[in-house]
Amino acid sequence: MAERLVTLETDGAIGIITLRRPEKFNALDIPMLRALETSLDEAEMADGVRVVLLRGEGKGFCAGGDVEAWAQMSAADFQVQWVRYGHRVFDRLARLRQPTIAVLSGHALGGGLELAAACDFRVAETQVKLGFPETAIGVVPGWSGTQRAVRRFGAQTVRRMALGGEVLVAADALALGVVDRVVETGKAFDEAKAWAEKIAERGPLATEAAKLMIAVAEGEESAAATEALASGFIALTGDLKAGVGAFKAKQKPAFSRA
């Protein structure tokens, strides 16, 4: 069996998703996106996993979309198979129930920065560069670089990268709020893991609920988050138990406010 392009490992309460295409600096193509989606589904369902780290194998975090993978696509296939599917996978990451930390031990450019932006936090090493270079080759950011990135980093910062072609070094990215912490080369994973362990000590249900509420305020979630929060509340009351018990017994439920 071929080695998976994206893997999920667990270390106590920490899930570690690793992009494994180092020869291409973890550039994303359709098989990579599918593998990432599978790993995200596995992380969502993993018992006891309270925080998820996302990292890249080798020298790069993620070089973005693999140009060779989409350059020969028809306009229709580019829109549906590439842009829309990529959005679906990135949205899956952004809406993961657990807090997420992008471990930037290598550059995050184009789709790589969009991937990092879909995480809740970003830890970068000092040598890392970040930017949206797409317009230099006649395309535009297609995986939420002009949407989620604007909400999270601010429109002017995204303008500097997407329109002006500015590539940020880690220190400048920290000052602009594009990354949350900057550490020495080789230290990003350890820093992110230590941070994740502290997050994992907090109340898991409260942390998940807080993430959902922040997502609603940010415009990342709305209807699904409202229903998830309401359903979770109801599940903790006696209504669900009384209703299901009565359904199984083919009786009328006796609800109470207790």
mmCIF file of C-alpha atoms in Angstrom:
data_model
loop_
_atom_site.group_PDB
_atom_site.id
_atom_site.type_symbol
_atom_site.label_atom_id
_atom_site.label_comp_id
_atom_site.label_asym_id
_atom_site.label_seq_id
_atom_site.Cartn_x
_atom_site.Cartn_y
_atom_site.Cartn_z
ATOM 1 C CA MET A 1 0.000 0.000 0.000
ATOM 2 C CA ALA A 2 1.362 3.400 -0.977
ATOM 3 C CA GLU A 3 2.268 5.776 1.816
ATOM 4 C CA ARG A 4 -0.477 8.274 2.555
ATOM 5 C CA LEU A 5 0.019 11.825 1.349
ATOM 6 C CA VAL A 6 -1.460 13.219 4.563
ATOM 7 C CA THR A 7 -1.392 11.419 7.895
ATOM 8 C CA LEU A 8 -2.927 11.814 11.329
ATOM 9 C CA GLU A 9 -1.045 10.778 14.465
ATOM 10 C CA THR A 10 -2.125 11.242 18.064
ATOM 11 C CA ASP A 11 -0.016 12.136 21.078
ATOM 12 C CA GLY A 12 -2.287 12.168 24.096
ATOM 13 C CA ALA A 13 -4.850 14.918 23.551
ATOM 14 C CA ILE A 14 -2.951 16.303 20.532
ATOM 15 C CA GLY A 15 -3.702 15.305 16.953
ATOM 16 C CA ILE A 16 -0.886 15.890 14.456
ATOM 17 C CA ILE A 17 -1.777 16.136 10.765
ATOM 18 C CA THR A 18 1.261 16.048 8.475
ATOM 19 C CA LEU A 19 1.398 16.935 4.780
ATOM 20 C CA ARG A 20 3.768 14.388 3.238
ATOM 21 C CA ARG A 21 4.883 15.567 -0.179
ATOM 22 C CA PRO A 22 8.264 17.084 0.672
ATOM 23 C CA GLU A 23 9.701 16.731 -2.830
ATOM 24 C CA LYS A 24 7.088 19.293 -3.942
ATOM 25 C CA PHE A 25 7.298 21.367 -0.745
ATOM 26 C CA ASN A 26 3.888 19.879 0.128
ATOM 27 C CA ALA A 27 2.180 21.562 -2.822
ATOM 28 C CA LEU A 28 -1.475 20.607 -3.004
ATOM 29 C CA ASP A 29 -3.062 18.653 -5.826
ATOM 30 C CA ILE A 30 -6.378 16.789 -5.879
ATOM 31 C CA PRO A 31 -5.017 13.596 -4.232
ATOM 32 C CA MET A 32 -3.445 15.742 -1.496
ATOM 33 C CA LEU A 33 -6.701 17.605 -0.917
ATOM 34 C CA ARG A 34 -8.604 14.323 -0.680
ATOM 35 C CA ALA A 35 -6.080 12.934 1.783
ATOM 36 C CA LEU A 36 -6.266 16.106 3.856
ATOM 37 C CA GLU A 37 -10.058 15.918 3.954
ATOM 38 C CA THR A 38 -9.854 12.299 5.142
ATOM 39 C CA SER A 39 -7.390 13.203 7.904
ATOM 40 C CA LEU A 40 -9.601 16.071 9.048
ATOM 41 C CA ASP A 41 -12.585 13.719 9.254
ATOM 42 C CA GLU A 42 -10.479 11.298 11.299
ATOM 43 C CA ALA A 43 -9.348 14.082 13.636
ATOM 44 C CA GLU A 44 -12.932 15.260 14.137
ATOM 45 C CA MET A 45 -14.008 11.795 15.245
ATOM 46 C CA ALA A 46 -10.916 10.873 17.266
ATOM 47 C CA ASP A 47 -11.799 10.300 20.917
ATOM 48 C CA GLY A 48 -9.769 12.409 23.297
ATOM 49 C CA VAL A 49 -8.181 14.674 20.676
ATOM 50 C CA ARG A 50 -8.655 18.241 21.908
ATOM 51 C CA VAL A 51 -6.217 20.219 19.738
ATOM 52 C CA VAL A 52 -4.934 19.579 16.209
ATOM 53 C CA LEU A 53 -1.551 20.613 14.807
ATOM 54 C CA LEU A 54 -1.048 20.948 11.047
ATOM 55 C CA ARG A 55 2.495 20.731 9.715
ATOM 56 C CA GLY A 56 4.430 19.969 6.540
ATOM 57 C CA GLU A 57 7.138 17.368 6.102
ATOM 58 C CA GLY A 58 10.542 18.587 4.978
ATOM 59 C CA LYS A 59 11.624 22.159 4.343
ATOM 60 C CA GLY A 60 8.253 23.681 3.453
ATOM 61 C CA PHE A 61 4.936 24.014 5.227
ATOM 62 C CA CYS A 62 2.993 24.219 1.978
ATOM 63 C CA ALA A 63 3.940 25.802 -1.340
ATOM 64 C CA GLY A 64 0.255 26.240 -2.230
ATOM 65 C CA GLY A 65 -1.554 24.723 -5.163
ATOM 66 C CA ASP A 66 0.519 22.591 -7.516
ATOM 67 C CA VAL A 67 0.607 24.638 -10.737
ATOM 68 C CA GLU A 68 1.199 21.524 -12.826
ATOM 69 C CA ALA A 69 -1.977 19.997 -11.383
ATOM 70 C CA TRP A 70 -4.305 22.756 -12.569
ATOM 71 C CA ALA A 71 -2.560 24.455 -15.485
ATOM 72 C CA GLN A 72 -4.032 22.073 -18.084
ATOM 73 C CA MET A 73 -7.565 22.014 -16.644
ATOM 74 C CA SER A 74 -10.481 23.379 -18.606
ATOM 75 C CA ALA A 75 -12.134 26.488 -17.183
ATOM 76 C CA ALA A 76 -15.063 24.395 -15.920
ATOM 77 C CA ASP A 77 -12.845 21.797 -14.273
ATOM 78 C CA PHE A 78 -10.651 24.514 -12.758
ATOM 79 C CA GLN A 79 -13.693 26.121 -11.168
ATOM 80 C CA VAL A 80 -15.361 22.965 -9.866
ATOM 81 C CA GLN A 81 -12.616 20.400 -9.320
ATOM 82 C CA TRP A 82 -9.962 22.835 -8.146
ATOM 83 C CA VAL A 83 -11.384 26.008 -6.630
ATOM 84 C CA ARG A 84 -14.672 24.747 -5.233
ATOM 85 C CA TYR A 85 -13.261 21.472 -3.937
ATOM 86 C CA GLY A 86 -10.305 23.249 -2.376
ATOM 87 C CA HIS A 87 -12.722 25.612 -0.652
ATOM 88 C CA ARG A 88 -14.651 22.647 0.721
ATOM 89 C CA VAL A 89 -11.526 21.117 2.234
ATOM 90 C CA PHE A 90 -10.264 24.408 3.670
ATOM 91 C CA ASP A 91 -13.701 25.121 5.142
ATOM 92 C CA ARG A 92 -13.557 21.674 6.722
ATOM 93 C CA LEU A 93 -10.319 22.669 8.426
ATOM 94 C CA ALA A 94 -11.643 26.050 9.553
ATOM 95 C CA ARG A 95 -14.737 24.418 11.046
ATOM 96 C CA LEU A 96 -13.009 21.543 12.795
ATOM 97 C CA ARG A 97 -14.428 21.226 16.299
ATOM 98 C CA GLN A 98 -10.985 21.311 17.914
ATOM 99 C CA PRO A 99 -8.715 24.373 18.019
ATOM 100 C CA THR A 100 -6.036 24.124 15.337
ATOM 101 C CA ILE A 101 -2.445 25.382 15.132
ATOM 102 C CA ALA A 102 -0.479 25.682 11.886
ATOM 103 C CA VAL A 103 3.186 24.792 12.415
ATOM 104 C CA LEU A 104 5.107 26.964 9.954
ATOM 105 C CA SER A 105 8.607 25.534 9.823
ATOM 106 C CA GLY A 106 8.793 26.442 6.140
ATOM 107 C CA HIS A 107 7.347 29.022 3.765
ATOM 108 C CA ALA A 108 3.568 29.444 3.431
ATOM 109 C CA LEU A 109 2.769 30.997 0.069
ATOM 110 C CA GLY A 110 -0.447 31.222 -1.941
ATOM 111 C CA GLY A 111 -2.623 28.266 -1.061
ATOM 112 C CA GLY A 112 -0.176 27.439 1.705
ATOM 113 C CA LEU A 113 -0.952 30.704 3.448
ATOM 114 C CA GLU A 114 -4.662 30.155 2.811
ATOM 115 C CA LEU A 115 -4.274 26.762 4.485
ATOM 116 C CA ALA A 116 -2.534 28.318 7.478
ATOM 117 C CA ALA A 117 -5.222 31.014 7.642
ATOM 118 C CA ALA A 118 -7.868 28.319 8.031
ATOM 119 C CA CYS A 119 -6.246 27.319 11.340
ATOM 120 C CA ASP A 120 -7.008 29.135 14.585
ATOM 121 C CA PHE A 121 -3.370 29.917 15.356
ATOM 122 C CA ARG A 122 -0.053 30.055 13.513
ATOM 123 C CA VAL A 123 3.451 29.492 14.905
ATOM 124 C CA ALA A 124 6.237 30.496 12.498
ATOM 125 C CA GLU A 125 9.991 30.087 12.525
ATOM 126 C CA THR A 126 12.138 33.154 11.910
ATOM 127 C CA GLN A 127 13.165 32.187 8.373
ATOM 128 C CA VAL A 128 9.598 31.663 7.124
ATOM 129 C CA LYS A 129 8.123 33.835 4.368
ATOM 130 C CA LEU A 130 4.410 34.352 3.765
ATOM 131 C CA GLY A 131 2.511 35.868 0.863
ATOM 132 C CA PHE A 132 -0.047 35.672 -1.920
ATOM 133 C CA PRO A 133 1.983 35.674 -5.164
ATOM 134 C CA GLU A 134 -0.813 34.433 -7.447
ATOM 135 C CA THR A 135 -1.289 37.607 -9.525
ATOM 136 C CA ALA A 136 2.356 37.343 -10.651
ATOM 137 C CA ILE A 137 1.338 34.343 -12.804
ATOM 138 C CA GLY A 138 -2.036 35.743 -13.841
ATOM 139 C CA VAL A 139 -4.351 34.063 -11.340
ATOM 140 C CA VAL A 140 -5.983 35.125 -8.087
ATOM 141 C CA PRO A 141 -6.105 33.566 -4.616
ATOM 142 C CA GLY A 142 -8.788 30.909 -4.945
ATOM 143 C CA TRP A 143 -9.007 29.132 -1.598
ATOM 144 C CA SER A 144 -10.266 32.047 0.557
ATOM 145 C CA GLY A 145 -7.210 34.286 0.305
ATOM 146 C CA THR A 146 -9.432 37.272 -0.433
ATOM 147 C CA GLN A 147 -12.172 36.224 1.994
ATOM 148 C CA ARG A 148 -11.124 34.357 5.145
ATOM 149 C CA ALA A 149 -7.668 35.947 5.062
ATOM 150 C CA VAL A 150 -9.236 39.422 4.938
ATOM 151 C CA ARG A 151 -11.452 38.601 7.913
ATOM 152 C CA ARG A 152 -8.538 37.266 9.925
ATOM 153 C CA PHE A 153 -5.649 39.516 8.885
ATOM 154 C CA GLY A 154 -7.362 42.680 7.654
ATOM 155 C CA ALA A 155 -7.959 43.942 4.136
ATOM 156 C CA GLN A 156 -4.911 46.200 3.955
ATOM 157 C CA THR A 157 -2.503 43.435 4.883
ATOM 158 C CA VAL A 158 -3.994 41.185 2.206
ATOM 159 C CA ARG A 159 -3.813 44.038 -0.317
ATOM 160 C CA ARG A 160 -0.098 44.385 0.363
ATOM 161 C CA MET A 161 0.424 40.707 -0.388
ATOM 162 C CA ALA A 162 -2.125 39.990 -3.131
ATOM 163 C CA LEU A 163 -1.974 43.301 -5.033
ATOM 164 C CA GLY A 164 1.461 44.624 -4.141
ATOM 165 C CA GLY A 165 3.225 41.272 -4.207
ATOM 166 C CA GLU A 166 4.755 41.868 -0.789
ATOM 167 C CA VAL A 167 6.244 38.789 0.849
ATOM 168 C CA LEU A 168 6.266 39.033 4.628
ATOM 169 C CA VAL A 169 9.082 37.741 6.782
ATOM 170 C CA ALA A 170 8.018 36.140 10.046
ATOM 171 C CA ALA A 171 8.725 39.189 12.209
ATOM 172 C CA ASP A 172 6.597 41.443 9.992
ATOM 173 C CA ALA A 173 3.861 38.811 9.858
ATOM 174 C CA LEU A 174 3.828 38.773 13.661
ATOM 175 C CA ALA A 175 3.511 42.566 13.836
ATOM 176 C CA LEU A 176 0.593 42.460 11.393
ATOM 177 C CA GLY A 177 -1.191 39.604 13.180
ATOM 178 C CA VAL A 178 -0.709 37.121 10.328
ATOM 179 C CA VAL A 179 1.099 34.770 12.719
ATOM 180 C CA ASP A 180 0.700 34.513 16.480
ATOM 181 C CA ARG A 181 4.184 33.478 17.595
ATOM 182 C CA VAL A 182 7.670 33.497 16.064
ATOM 183 C CA VAL A 183 10.392 31.127 17.246
ATOM 184 C CA GLU A 184 13.908 30.114 16.245
ATOM 185 C CA THR A 185 14.489 27.794 13.315
ATOM 186 C CA GLY A 186 13.663 24.222 14.262
ATOM 187 C CA LYS A 187 11.502 25.199 17.252
ATOM 188 C CA ALA A 188 8.038 25.671 15.716
ATOM 189 C CA PHE A 189 6.739 22.171 16.362
ATOM 190 C CA ASP A 190 7.869 22.123 19.985
ATOM 191 C CA GLU A 191 6.354 25.564 20.594
ATOM 192 C CA ALA A 192 3.077 24.615 18.942
ATOM 193 C CA LYS A 193 2.871 21.340 20.851
ATOM 194 C CA ALA A 194 3.512 23.050 24.198
ATOM 195 C CA TRP A 195 0.816 25.595 23.369
ATOM 196 C CA ALA A 196 -1.565 22.820 22.326
ATOM 197 C CA GLU A 197 -0.993 20.998 25.623
ATOM 198 C CA LYS A 198 -2.012 24.128 27.545
ATOM 199 C CA ILE A 199 -5.138 24.514 25.423
ATOM 200 C CA ALA A 200 -5.963 20.838 25.971
ATOM 201 C CA GLU A 201 -6.041 21.398 29.727
ATOM 202 C CA ARG A 202 -9.021 23.717 29.388
ATOM 203 C CA GLY A 203 -12.635 22.556 29.487
ATOM 204 C CA PRO A 204 -13.131 20.684 26.196
ATOM 205 C CA LEU A 205 -16.838 21.434 25.733
ATOM 206 C CA ALA A 206 -16.397 25.075 26.713
ATOM 207 C CA THR A 207 -13.457 25.392 24.324
ATOM 208 C CA GLU A 208 -15.416 23.909 21.428
ATOM 209 C CA ALA A 209 -18.413 26.146 22.197
ATOM 210 C CA ALA A 210 -16.199 29.230 22.415
ATOM 211 C CA LYS A 211 -14.631 28.384 19.050
ATOM 212 C CA LEU A 212 -18.088 28.061 17.499
ATOM 213 C CA MET A 213 -19.261 31.376 18.944
ATOM 214 C CA ILE A 214 -16.144 33.168 17.705
ATOM 215 C CA ALA A 215 -16.709 31.621 14.270
ATOM 216 C CA VAL A 216 -20.250 33.030 14.226
ATOM 217 C CA ALA A 217 -18.991 36.501 15.137
ATOM 218 C CA GLU A 218 -16.297 36.263 12.458
ATOM 219 C CA GLY A 219 -18.729 35.139 9.767
ATOM 220 C CA GLU A 220 -17.107 31.713 9.457
ATOM 221 C CA GLU A 221 -20.197 29.909 10.755
ATOM 222 C CA SER A 222 -23.856 30.764 11.198
ATOM 223 C CA ALA A 223 -26.710 28.300 10.734
ATOM 224 C CA ALA A 224 -24.708 25.141 11.418
ATOM 225 C CA ALA A 225 -23.105 26.639 14.519
ATOM 226 C CA THR A 226 -26.451 27.799 15.906
ATOM 227 C CA GLU A 227 -27.955 24.350 15.465
ATOM 228 C CA ALA A 228 -24.871 22.625 16.893
ATOM 229 C CA LEU A 229 -24.873 24.781 20.024
ATOM 230 C CA ALA A 230 -28.621 24.399 20.522
ATOM 231 C CA SER A 231 -28.524 20.641 19.928
ATOM 232 C CA GLY A 232 -25.627 20.232 22.341
ATOM 233 C CA PHE A 233 -27.536 22.137 25.002
ATOM 234 C CA ILE A 234 -30.653 20.019 24.515
ATOM 235 C CA ALA A 235 -28.607 16.813 24.657
ATOM 236 C CA LEU A 236 -27.460 17.785 28.163
ATOM 237 C CA THR A 237 -31.031 18.197 29.406
ATOM 238 C CA GLY A 238 -33.563 15.523 30.292
ATOM 239 C CA ASP A 239 -35.628 16.289 27.170
ATOM 240 C CA LEU A 240 -33.569 14.100 24.866
ATOM 241 C CA LYS A 241 -33.544 11.124 27.224
ATOM 242 C CA ALA A 242 -37.283 11.429 27.899
ATOM 243 C CA GLY A 243 -38.149 11.821 24.232
ATOM 244 C CA VAL A 244 -36.011 8.945 22.991
ATOM 245 C CA GLY A 245 -37.160 6.678 25.810
ATOM 246 C CA ALA A 246 -40.796 7.398 25.030
ATOM 247 C CA PHE A 247 -40.207 6.844 21.303
ATOM 248 C CA LYS A 248 -38.686 3.428 21.952
ATOM 249 C CA ALA A 249 -41.536 2.523 24.318
ATOM 250 C CA LYS A 250 -44.122 3.913 21.866
ATOM 251 C CA GLN A 251 -45.472 6.190 24.567
ATOM 252 C CA LYS A 252 -46.119 9.891 24.902
ATOM 253 C CA PRO A 253 -43.056 11.577 26.460
ATOM 254 C CA ALA A 254 -43.335 13.221 29.862
ATOM 255 C CA PHE A 255 -41.087 16.253 29.657
ATOM 256 C CA SER A 256 -40.048 18.306 32.673
ATOM 257 C CA ARG A 257 -37.861 21.388 33.193
ATOM 258 C CA ALA A 258 -35.595 19.553 35.594
#
